[in-house]
CSV table of C-alpha atoms in Angstrom, one decimal:
chain,number,residue,atom,x,y,z
A,1,UNK,CA,0.3,0.1,0.0
A,2,UNK,CA,1.4,3.3,-1.3
A,3,UNK,CA,0.9,6.3,0.8
A,4,UNK,CA,0.5,9.6,-1.3
A,5,UNK,CA,2.2,12.7,0.5
A,6,UNK,CA,1.8,16.2,-0.1
A,7,UNK,CA,4.3,18.0,-2.4
A,8,UNK,CA,4.4,20.6,0.4
A,9,UNK,CA,5.8,17.7,2.9
A,10,UNK,CA,8.6,15.7,1.1
A,11,UNK,CA,11.2,18.3,2.3
A,12,UNK,CA,10.4,18.7,5.5
A,13,UNK,CA,9.8,14.8,6.2
A,14,UNK,CA,13.4,14.3,4.4
A,15,UNK,CA,14.9,16.6,6.6
A,16,UNK,CA,13.2,15.5,10.0
A,17,UNK,CA,14.3,11.8,8.8
A,18,UNK,CA,17.5,13.1,8.6
A,19,UNK,CA,17.6,14.7,11.9
A,20,UNK,CA,16.2,11.7,13.5
A,21,UNK,CA,18.5,9.3,12.3
A,22,UNK,CA,21.4,11.3,13.4
A,23,UNK,CA,20.0,11.8,16.8
A,24,UNK,CA,19.2,8.3,17.0
A,25,UNK,CA,22.6,7.2,16.2
A,26,UNK,CA,24.4,9.4,18.3
A,27,UNK,CA,22.0,7.7,21.5
A,28,UNK,CA,22.8,4.0,20.1
A,29,UNK,CA,26.2,4.9,20.1
A,30,UNK,CA,26.9,7.1,23.4
A,31,UNK,CA,24.1,6.1,25.9
A,32,UNK,CA,25.0,2.7,27.3
A,33,UNK,CA,22.0,1.1,29.0
A,34,UNK,CA,20.2,-0.2,26.0
A,35,UNK,CA,16.7,0.6,27.3
A,36,UNK,CA,16.8,4.4,27.0
A,37,UNK,CA,17.8,4.2,23.3
A,38,UNK,CA,15.1,1.7,22.4
A,39,UNK,CA,12.3,4.2,24.6
A,40,UNK,CA,14.0,7.0,22.6
A,41,UNK,CA,14.0,5.6,18.9
A,42,UNK,CA,10.4,4.2,19.6
A,43,UNK,CA,9.2,7.5,20.5
A,44,UNK,CA,11.2,9.4,17.1
A,45,UNK,CA,9.3,6.5,15.3
A,46,UNK,CA,5.8,7.6,16.7
A,47,UNK,CA,6.5,11.3,16.3
A,48,UNK,CA,7.7,10.7,12.5
A,49,UNK,CA,4.8,8.6,11.8
A,50,UNK,CA,2.3,11.2,13.2
A,51,UNK,CA,4.3,13.6,11.0
A,52,UNK,CA,3.7,11.6,7.6
A,53,UNK,CA,-0.1,11.5,8.6
A,54,UNK,CA,-0.2,15.0,8.9
A,55,UNK,CA,1.3,15.5,5.4
A,56,UNK,CA,-0.9,12.2,3.8
A,57,UNK,CA,-3.0,12.7,1.0
A,58,UNK,CA,-5.8,10.4,0.9
A,59,UNK,CA,-7.4,9.1,-2.3
A,60,UNK,CA,-10.7,10.3,-2.5
A,61,UNK,CA,-13.6,8.5,-4.1
A,62,UNK,CA,-16.9,9.7,-5.2
A,63,UNK,CA,-19.8,7.7,-5.3
A,64,UNK,CA,-22.6,8.4,-8.1
A,65,UNK,CA,-22.3,10.0,-11.4
A,66,UNK,CA,-20.6,13.5,-10.7
A,67,UNK,CA,-19.4,15.5,-8.2
A,68,UNK,CA,-21.4,17.9,-6.1
A,69,UNK,CA,-21.2,21.6,-7.4
A,70,UNK,CA,-21.0,23.9,-4.4
A,71,UNK,CA,-22.5,26.9,-6.2
A,72,UNK,CA,-25.8,24.8,-7.1
A,73,UNK,CA,-26.0,23.9,-3.2
A,74,UNK,CA,-25.7,27.7,-2.3
A,75,UNK,CA,-28.0,28.6,-5.1
A,76,UNK,CA,-30.7,26.0,-3.5
A,77,UNK,CA,-29.9,27.6,0.0
A,78,UNK,CA,-30.7,31.0,-1.1
A,79,UNK,CA,-33.5,30.5,-3.3
A,80,UNK,CA,-34.9,29.0,0.2
A,81,UNK,CA,-34.1,32.2,2.3
A,82,UNK,CA,-35.6,34.6,-1.2
A,83,UNK,CA,-38.5,32.2,-0.6
A,84,UNK,CA,-38.8,32.9,3.2
A,85,UNK,CA,-38.5,36.5,3.0
A,86,UNK,CA,-41.3,36.8,0.2
A,87,UNK,CA,-43.6,35.1,2.8
A,88,UNK,CA,-42.4,37.7,5.2
A,89,UNK,CA,-40.4,35.6,7.4
A,90,UNK,CA,-37.2,37.2,8.8
A,91,UNK,CA,-34.2,35.1,8.7
């Protein structure tokens, strides 16, 4: 399954990945109790996945023949309001 990423987010994700790799490699090299780098790496991984989810561009599918036209919907709503004002109702 491929995830489509917004064009604006690719540079941010690459820079963030490089920063996290440098930080995690230095943590694995210089921090001796193995539990601390494992926890630190997992937290960085979760944060990176949250950022990837933010820049994700989902594939949208529409059911039916056509896409709803917002100007048509607005026209229907305004015509209903005009009909109410002709009857003397205040909106």
